[in-house]
XYZ file of N, CA, C and O in Angstrom:
740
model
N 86.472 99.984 99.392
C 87.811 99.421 99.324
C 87.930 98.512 98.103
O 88.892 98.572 97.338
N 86.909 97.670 97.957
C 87.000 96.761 96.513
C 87.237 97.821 95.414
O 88.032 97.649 94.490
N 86.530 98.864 95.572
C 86.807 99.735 94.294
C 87.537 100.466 93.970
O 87.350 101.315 93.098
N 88.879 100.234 94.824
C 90.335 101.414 95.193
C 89.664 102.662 95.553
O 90.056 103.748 95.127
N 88.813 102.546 96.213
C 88.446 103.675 96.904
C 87.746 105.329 95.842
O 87.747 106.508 96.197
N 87.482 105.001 95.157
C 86.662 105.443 93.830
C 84.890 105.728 94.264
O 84.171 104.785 94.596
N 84.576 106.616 94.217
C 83.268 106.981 93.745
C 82.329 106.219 93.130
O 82.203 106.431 91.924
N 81.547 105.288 93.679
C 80.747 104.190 92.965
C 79.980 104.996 92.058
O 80.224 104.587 90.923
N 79.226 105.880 92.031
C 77.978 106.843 91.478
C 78.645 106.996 90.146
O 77.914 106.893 89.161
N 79.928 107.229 89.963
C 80.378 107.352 88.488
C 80.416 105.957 87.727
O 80.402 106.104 86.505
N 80.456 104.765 88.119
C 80.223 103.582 87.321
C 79.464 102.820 87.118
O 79.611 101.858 86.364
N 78.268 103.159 87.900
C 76.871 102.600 88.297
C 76.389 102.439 87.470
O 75.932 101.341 87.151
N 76.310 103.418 86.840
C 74.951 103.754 85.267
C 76.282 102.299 84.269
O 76.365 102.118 83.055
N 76.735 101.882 84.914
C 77.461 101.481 83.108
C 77.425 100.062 83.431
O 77.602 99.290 82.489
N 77.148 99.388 85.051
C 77.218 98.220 85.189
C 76.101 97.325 84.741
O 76.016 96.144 85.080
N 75.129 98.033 83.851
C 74.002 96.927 83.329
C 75.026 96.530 82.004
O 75.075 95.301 82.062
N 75.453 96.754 81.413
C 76.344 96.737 80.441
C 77.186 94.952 80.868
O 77.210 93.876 80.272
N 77.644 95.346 81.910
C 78.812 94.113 82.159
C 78.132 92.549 82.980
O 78.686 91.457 83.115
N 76.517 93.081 83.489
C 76.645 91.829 84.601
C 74.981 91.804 84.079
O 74.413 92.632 83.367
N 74.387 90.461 84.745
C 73.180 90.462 84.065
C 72.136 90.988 85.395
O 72.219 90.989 86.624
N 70.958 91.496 84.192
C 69.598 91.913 85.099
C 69.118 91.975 86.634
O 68.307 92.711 87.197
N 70.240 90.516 87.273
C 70.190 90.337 88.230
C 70.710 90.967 89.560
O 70.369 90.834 90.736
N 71.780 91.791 88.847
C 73.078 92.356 89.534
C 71.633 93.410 90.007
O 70.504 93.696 89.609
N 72.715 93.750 91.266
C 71.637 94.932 92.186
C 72.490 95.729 93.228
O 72.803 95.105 94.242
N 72.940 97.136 93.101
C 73.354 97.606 93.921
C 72.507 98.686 94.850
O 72.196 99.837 94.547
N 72.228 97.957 96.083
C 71.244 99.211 97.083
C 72.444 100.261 97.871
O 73.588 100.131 98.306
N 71.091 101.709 97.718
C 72.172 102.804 98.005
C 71.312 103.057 99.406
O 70.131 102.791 99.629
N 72.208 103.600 100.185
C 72.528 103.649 101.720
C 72.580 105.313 101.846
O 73.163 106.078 101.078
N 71.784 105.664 103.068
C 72.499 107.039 103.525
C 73.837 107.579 103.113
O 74.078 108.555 102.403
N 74.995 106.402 103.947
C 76.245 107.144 103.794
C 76.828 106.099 102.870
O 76.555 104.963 103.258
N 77.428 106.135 101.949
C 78.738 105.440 100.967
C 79.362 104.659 101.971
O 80.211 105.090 102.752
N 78.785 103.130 101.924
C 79.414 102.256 102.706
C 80.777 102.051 102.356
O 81.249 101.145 103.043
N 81.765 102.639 101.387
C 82.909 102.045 100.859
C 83.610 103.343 101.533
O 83.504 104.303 100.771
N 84.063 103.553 102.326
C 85.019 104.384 103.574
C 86.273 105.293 102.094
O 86.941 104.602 101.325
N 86.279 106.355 102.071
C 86.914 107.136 101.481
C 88.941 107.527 101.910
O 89.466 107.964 102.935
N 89.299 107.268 101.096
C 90.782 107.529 101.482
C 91.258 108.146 102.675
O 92.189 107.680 103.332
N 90.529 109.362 103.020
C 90.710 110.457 104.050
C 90.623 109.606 105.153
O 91.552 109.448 105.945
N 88.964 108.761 105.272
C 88.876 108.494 106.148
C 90.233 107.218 106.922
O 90.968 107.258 107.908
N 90.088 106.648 106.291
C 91.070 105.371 106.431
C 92.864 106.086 106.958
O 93.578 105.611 107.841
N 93.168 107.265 106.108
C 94.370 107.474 106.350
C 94.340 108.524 107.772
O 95.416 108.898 108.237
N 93.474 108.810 108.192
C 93.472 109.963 109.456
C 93.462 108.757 110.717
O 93.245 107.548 110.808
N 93.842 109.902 111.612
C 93.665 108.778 113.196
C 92.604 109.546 113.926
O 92.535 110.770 114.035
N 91.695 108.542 114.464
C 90.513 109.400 115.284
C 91.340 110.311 116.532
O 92.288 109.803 117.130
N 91.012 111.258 116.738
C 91.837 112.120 117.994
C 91.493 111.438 119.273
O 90.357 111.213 119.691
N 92.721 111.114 119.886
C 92.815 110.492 121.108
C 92.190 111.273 122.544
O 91.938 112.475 122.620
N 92.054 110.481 123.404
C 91.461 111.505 124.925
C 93.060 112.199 124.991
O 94.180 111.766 124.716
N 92.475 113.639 125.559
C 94.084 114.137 126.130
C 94.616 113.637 127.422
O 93.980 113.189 128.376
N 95.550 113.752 127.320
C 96.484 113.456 128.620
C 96.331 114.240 129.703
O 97.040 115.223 129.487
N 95.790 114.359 130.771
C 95.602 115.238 131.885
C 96.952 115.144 132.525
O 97.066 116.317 132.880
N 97.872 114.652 132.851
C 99.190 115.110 133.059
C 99.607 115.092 132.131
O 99.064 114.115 131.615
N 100.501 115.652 131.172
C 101.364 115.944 130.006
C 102.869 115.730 130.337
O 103.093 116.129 131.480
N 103.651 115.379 129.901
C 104.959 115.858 130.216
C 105.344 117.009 129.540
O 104.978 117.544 128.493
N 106.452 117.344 130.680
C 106.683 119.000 129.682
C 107.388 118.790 128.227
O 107.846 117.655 128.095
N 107.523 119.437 127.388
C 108.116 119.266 125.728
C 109.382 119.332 126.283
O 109.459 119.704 127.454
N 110.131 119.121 125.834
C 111.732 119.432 126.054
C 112.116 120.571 124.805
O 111.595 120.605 123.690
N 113.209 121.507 125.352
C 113.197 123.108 124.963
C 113.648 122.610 123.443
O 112.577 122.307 122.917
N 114.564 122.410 122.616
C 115.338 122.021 122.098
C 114.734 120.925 120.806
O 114.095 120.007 121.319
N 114.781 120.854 119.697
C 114.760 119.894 118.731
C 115.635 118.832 119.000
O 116.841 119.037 119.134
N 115.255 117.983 119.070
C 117.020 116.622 119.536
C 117.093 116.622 120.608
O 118.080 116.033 121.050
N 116.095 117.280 121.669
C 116.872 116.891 123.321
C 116.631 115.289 123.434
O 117.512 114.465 123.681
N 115.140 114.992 123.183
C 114.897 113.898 123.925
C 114.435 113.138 122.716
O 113.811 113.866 121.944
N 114.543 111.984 122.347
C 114.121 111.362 120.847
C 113.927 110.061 121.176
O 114.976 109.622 121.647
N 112.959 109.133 121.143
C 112.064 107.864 120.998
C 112.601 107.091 120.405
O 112.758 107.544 119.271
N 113.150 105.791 120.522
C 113.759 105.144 118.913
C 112.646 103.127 119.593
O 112.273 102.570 120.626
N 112.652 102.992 118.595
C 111.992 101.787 118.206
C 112.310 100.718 117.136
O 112.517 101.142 115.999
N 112.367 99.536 117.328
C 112.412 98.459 115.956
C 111.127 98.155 115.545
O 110.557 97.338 116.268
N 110.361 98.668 114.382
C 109.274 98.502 114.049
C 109.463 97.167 112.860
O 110.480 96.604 112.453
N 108.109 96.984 112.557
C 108.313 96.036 111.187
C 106.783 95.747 110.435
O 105.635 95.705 110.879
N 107.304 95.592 109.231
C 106.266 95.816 108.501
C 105.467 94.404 108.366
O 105.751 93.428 109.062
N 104.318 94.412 107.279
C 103.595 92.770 107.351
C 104.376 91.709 106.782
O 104.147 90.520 107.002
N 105.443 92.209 105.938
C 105.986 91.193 105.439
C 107.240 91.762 104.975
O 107.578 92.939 105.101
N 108.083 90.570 104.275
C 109.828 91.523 103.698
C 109.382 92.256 102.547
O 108.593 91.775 101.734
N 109.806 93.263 102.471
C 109.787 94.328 101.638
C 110.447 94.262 100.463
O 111.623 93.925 100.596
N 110.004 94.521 99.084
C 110.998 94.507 98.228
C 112.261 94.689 98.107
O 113.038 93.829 97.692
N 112.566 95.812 98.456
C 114.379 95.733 99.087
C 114.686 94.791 99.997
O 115.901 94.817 100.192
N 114.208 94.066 100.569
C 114.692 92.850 101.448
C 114.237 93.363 102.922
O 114.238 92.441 103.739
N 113.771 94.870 103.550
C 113.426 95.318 104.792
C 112.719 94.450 105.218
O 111.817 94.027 104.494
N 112.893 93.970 106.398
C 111.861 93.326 107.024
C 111.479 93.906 108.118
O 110.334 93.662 108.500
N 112.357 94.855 108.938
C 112.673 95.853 110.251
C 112.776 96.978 109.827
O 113.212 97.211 108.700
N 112.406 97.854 110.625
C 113.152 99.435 110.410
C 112.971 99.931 111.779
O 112.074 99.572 112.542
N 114.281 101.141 112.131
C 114.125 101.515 113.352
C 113.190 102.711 112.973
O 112.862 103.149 111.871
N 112.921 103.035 114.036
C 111.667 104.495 114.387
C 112.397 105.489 115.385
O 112.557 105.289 116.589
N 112.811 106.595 114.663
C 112.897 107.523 115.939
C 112.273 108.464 115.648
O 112.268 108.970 114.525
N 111.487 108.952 116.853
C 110.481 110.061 117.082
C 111.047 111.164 117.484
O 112.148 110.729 117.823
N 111.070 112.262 117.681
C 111.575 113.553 118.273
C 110.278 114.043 119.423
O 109.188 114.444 119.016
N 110.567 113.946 120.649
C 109.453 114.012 121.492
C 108.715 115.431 121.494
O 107.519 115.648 121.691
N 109.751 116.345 121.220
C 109.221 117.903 121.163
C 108.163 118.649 119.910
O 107.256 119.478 119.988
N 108.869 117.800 118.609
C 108.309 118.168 117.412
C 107.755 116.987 117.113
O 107.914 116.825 115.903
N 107.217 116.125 117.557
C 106.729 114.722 116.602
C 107.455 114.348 115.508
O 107.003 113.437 114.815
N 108.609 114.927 115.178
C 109.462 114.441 113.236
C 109.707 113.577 113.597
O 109.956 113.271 114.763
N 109.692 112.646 112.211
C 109.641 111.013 112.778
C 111.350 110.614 111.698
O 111.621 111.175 110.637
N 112.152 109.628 112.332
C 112.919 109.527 111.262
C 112.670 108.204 111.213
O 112.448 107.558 112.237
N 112.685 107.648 109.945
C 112.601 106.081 109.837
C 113.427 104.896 108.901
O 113.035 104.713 107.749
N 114.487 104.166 109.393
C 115.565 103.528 108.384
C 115.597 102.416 108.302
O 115.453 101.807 109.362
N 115.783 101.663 107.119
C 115.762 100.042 106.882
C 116.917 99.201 107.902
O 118.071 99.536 108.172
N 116.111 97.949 108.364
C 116.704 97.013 108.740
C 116.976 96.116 108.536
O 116.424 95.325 109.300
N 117.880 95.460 107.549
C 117.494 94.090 106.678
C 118.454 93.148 107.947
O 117.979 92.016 108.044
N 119.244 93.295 108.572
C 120.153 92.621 109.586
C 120.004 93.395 110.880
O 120.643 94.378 111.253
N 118.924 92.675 111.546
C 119.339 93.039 112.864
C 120.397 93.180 113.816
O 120.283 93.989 114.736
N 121.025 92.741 113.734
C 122.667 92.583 114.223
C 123.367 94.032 114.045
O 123.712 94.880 114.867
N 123.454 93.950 112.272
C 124.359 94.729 111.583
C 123.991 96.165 111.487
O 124.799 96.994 111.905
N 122.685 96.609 110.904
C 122.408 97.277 110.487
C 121.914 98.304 111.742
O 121.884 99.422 111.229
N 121.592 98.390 112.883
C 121.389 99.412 113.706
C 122.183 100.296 114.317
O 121.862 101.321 114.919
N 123.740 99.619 114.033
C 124.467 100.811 114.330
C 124.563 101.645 113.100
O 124.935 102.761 113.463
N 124.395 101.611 111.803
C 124.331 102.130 110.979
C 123.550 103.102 110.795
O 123.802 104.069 110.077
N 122.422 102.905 111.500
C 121.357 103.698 111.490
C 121.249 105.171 112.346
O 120.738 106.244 112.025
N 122.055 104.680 113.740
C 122.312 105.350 114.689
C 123.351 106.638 114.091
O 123.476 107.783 114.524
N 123.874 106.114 113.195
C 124.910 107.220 112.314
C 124.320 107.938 111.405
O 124.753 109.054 111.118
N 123.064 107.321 110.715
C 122.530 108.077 110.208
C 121.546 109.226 110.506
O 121.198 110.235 109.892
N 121.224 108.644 111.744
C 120.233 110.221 112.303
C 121.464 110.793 113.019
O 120.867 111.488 113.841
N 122.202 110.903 113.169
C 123.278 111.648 113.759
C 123.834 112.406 112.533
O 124.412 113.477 112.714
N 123.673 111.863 111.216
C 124.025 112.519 109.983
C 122.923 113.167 109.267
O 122.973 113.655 108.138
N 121.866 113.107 110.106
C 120.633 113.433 109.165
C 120.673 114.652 110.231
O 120.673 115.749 109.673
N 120.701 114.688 111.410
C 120.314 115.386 112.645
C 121.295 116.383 112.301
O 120.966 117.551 112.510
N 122.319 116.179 111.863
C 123.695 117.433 112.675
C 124.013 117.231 113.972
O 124.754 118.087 114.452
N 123.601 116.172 114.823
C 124.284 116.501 116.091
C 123.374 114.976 116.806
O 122.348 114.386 116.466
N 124.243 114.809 117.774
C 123.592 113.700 118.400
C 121.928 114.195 119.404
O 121.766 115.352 119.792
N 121.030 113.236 119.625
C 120.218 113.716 120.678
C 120.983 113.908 121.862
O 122.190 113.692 121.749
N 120.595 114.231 122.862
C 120.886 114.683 123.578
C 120.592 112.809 124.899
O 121.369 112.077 125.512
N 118.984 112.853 124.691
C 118.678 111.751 125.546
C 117.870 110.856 124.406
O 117.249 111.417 123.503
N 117.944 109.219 124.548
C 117.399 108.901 123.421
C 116.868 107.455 124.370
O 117.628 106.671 124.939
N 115.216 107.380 124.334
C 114.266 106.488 125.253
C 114.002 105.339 123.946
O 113.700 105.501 122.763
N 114.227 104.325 124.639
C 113.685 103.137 124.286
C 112.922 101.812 125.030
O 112.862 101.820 126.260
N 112.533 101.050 124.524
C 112.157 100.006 125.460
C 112.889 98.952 125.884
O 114.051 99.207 125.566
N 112.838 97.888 126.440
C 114.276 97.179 127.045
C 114.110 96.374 126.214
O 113.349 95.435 126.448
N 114.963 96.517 124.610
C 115.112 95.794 123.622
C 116.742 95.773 123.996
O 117.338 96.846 124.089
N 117.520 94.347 124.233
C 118.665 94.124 124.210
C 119.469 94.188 122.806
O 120.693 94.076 122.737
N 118.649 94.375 121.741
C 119.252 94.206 120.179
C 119.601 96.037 120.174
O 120.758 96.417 119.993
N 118.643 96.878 120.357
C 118.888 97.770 120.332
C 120.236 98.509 120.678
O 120.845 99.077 119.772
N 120.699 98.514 121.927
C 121.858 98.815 122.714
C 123.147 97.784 123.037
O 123.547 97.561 124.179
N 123.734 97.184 121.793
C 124.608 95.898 121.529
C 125.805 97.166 122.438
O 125.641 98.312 122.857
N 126.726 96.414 122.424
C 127.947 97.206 122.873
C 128.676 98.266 122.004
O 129.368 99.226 122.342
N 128.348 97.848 120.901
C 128.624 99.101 119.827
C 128.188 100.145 119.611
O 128.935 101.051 119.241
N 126.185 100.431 119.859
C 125.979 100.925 119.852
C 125.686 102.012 120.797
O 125.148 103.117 120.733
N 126.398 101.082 121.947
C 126.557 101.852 123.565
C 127.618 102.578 123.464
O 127.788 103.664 124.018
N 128.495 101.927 122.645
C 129.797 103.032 122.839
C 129.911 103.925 122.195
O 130.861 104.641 122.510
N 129.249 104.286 121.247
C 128.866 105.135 120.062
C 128.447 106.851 120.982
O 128.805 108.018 121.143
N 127.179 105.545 121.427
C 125.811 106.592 122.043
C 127.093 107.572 122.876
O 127.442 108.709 122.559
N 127.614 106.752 123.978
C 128.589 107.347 124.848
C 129.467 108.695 124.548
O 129.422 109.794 125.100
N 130.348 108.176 123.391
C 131.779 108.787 122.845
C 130.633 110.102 122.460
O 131.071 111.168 122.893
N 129.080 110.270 121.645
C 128.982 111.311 121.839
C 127.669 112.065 122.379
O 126.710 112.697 121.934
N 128.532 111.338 124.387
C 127.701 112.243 125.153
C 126.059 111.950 125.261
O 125.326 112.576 126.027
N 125.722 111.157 124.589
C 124.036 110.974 124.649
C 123.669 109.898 125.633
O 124.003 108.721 125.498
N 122.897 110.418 126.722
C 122.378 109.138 127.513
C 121.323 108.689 126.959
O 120.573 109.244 126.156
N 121.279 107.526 127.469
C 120.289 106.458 126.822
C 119.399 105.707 128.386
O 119.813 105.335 129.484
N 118.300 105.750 127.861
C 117.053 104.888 129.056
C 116.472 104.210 128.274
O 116.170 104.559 127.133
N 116.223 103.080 128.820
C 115.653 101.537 128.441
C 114.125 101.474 129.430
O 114.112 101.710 130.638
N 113.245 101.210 128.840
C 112.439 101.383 129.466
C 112.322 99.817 130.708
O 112.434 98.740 130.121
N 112.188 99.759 131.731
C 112.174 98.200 132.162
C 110.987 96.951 131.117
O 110.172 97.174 130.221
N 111.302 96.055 131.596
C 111.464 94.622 130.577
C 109.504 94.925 131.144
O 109.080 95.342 132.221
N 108.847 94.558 130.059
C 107.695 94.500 130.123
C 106.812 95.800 130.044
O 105.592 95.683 130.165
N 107.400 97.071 129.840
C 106.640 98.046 129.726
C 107.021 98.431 128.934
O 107.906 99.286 128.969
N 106.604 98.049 128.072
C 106.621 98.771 126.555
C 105.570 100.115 126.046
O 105.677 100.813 125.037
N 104.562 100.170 127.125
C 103.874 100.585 126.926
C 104.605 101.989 127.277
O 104.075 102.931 126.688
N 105.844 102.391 128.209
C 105.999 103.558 128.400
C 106.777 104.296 127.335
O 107.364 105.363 127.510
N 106.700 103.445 125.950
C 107.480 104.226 125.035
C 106.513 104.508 123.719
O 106.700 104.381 122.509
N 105.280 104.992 124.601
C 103.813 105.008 123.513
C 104.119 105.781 122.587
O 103.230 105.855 121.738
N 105.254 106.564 122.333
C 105.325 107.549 121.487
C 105.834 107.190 120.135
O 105.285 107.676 119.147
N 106.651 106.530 120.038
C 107.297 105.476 118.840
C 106.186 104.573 118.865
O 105.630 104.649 117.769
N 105.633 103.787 119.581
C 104.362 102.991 119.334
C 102.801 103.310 118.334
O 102.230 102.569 117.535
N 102.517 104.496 118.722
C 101.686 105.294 118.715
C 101.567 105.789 117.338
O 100.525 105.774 116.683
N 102.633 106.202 116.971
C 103.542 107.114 115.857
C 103.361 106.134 114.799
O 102.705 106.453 113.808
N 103.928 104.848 114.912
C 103.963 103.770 114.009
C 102.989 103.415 113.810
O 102.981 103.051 112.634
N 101.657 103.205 114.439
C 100.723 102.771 114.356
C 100.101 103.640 113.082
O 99.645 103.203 112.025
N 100.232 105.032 113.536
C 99.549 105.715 112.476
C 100.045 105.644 110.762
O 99.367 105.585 109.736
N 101.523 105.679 110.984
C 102.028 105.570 109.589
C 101.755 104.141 109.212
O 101.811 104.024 107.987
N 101.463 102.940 109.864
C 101.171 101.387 108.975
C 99.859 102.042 108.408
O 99.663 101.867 107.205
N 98.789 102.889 109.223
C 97.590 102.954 108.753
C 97.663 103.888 107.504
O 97.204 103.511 106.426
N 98.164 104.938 107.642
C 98.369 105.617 106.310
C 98.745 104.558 105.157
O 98.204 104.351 104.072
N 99.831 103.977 105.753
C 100.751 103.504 104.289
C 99.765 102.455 103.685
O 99.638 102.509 102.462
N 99.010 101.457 104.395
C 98.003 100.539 104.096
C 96.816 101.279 103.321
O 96.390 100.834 102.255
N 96.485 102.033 103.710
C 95.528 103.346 103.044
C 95.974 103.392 101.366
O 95.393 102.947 100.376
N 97.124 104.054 101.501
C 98.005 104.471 100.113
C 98.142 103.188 99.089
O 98.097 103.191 97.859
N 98.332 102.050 100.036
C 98.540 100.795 98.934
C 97.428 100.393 98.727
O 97.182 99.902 97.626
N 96.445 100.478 99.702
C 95.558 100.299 98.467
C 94.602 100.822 97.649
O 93.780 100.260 96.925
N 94.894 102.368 97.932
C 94.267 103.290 97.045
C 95.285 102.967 95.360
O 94.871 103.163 94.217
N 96.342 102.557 95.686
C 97.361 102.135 94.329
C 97.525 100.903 93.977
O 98.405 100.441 93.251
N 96.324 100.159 94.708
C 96.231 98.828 94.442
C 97.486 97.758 94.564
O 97.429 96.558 94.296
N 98.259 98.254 94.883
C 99.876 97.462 95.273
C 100.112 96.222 96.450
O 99.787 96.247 97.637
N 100.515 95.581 95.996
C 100.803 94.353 97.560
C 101.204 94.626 98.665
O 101.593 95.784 98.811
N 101.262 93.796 99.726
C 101.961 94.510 100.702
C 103.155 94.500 101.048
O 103.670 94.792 102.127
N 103.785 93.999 99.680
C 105.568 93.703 100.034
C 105.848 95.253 99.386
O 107.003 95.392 98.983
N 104.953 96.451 99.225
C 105.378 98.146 99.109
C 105.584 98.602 99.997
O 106.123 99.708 99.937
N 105.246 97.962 101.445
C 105.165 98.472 102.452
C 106.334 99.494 102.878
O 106.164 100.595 103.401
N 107.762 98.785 102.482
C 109.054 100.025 103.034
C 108.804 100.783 102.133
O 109.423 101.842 102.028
């Protein structure tokens, strides 16, 4: 990781050059400095011995979440919502710089990105999420909405889960490009 993730064996021979006599690098079975791949993959999880069934349809049933990154983002993001598609895993993901403001906006945009509203759209019992605007929205077209009850967040592992993997990728990427973490959006 100190070395952006680079091949030590190619700069080795050149570091008597820069540091004195003293400098000493011991080599190890495996390349203690963890390789891009590794860092950006997710170890495969135990399977689920009950599954739920997929739902038939692209857009039946879709995950949405307020995620957020380590810090404000150059564009000013500090939030972004997460919606998952439960059938296909496609993830859609949009800036939140105003919590208030900006989530019904968003809600228009996967409805504009989608072609069509979901059908059912699961969240956790985030009260910011489902303001009255965005209830009446959901409504006028036809999409029910479930809140997961207050404290189980855990039953919306799928937006959870999902996010987890893309911070790990994206953390991967920044610092294979050596970048801060205000790249994060």
């Amino acid at each position: 990781r100190s070395f952006g993730y680079r091949d030590v064996s190619t700069f080795v021979p050149h570091l008597h050059n820069l540091y004195q006599p003293t400098f000493h690098i011991s080599s190890t079975d495996r390349e203690p400095i963890l390789s891009l791949g590794e860092t950006s993959t997710v170890p495969r999880t135990r399977s689920n011995s009950v599954p739920l069934d997929l739902p038939q349809c692209f857009g039946d049933t879709v995950h949405c979440d307020i995620v957020f990154g380590s810090r404000v983002g150059i564009s000013g993001t500090k939030y972004a919502l997460l919606f998952v598609d439960r059938g296909t895993r496609c993830k859609f993901v949009y800036p939140l710089k105003d919590l208030k403001k900006d989530i019904l906006t968003s809600f228009k945009q996967l409805v504009s990105d989608l072609g069509f509203c979901p059908r059912r759209i699961i969240s956790d019992c985030d009260k910011k999420l489902f303001g009255k605007a965005v209830r009446s929205y959901l409504v006028d077209k036809k999409s029910s909405i479930t809140a997961t009850p207050g404290g189980r967040q855990s039953q919306n592992s799928l937006c959870e889960a999902n996010w987890k993997t893309i911070v790990k990728m994206a953390c991967a990427w920044m610092a294979s490009a050596l970048l801060p973490p205000q790249f994060w959006w």
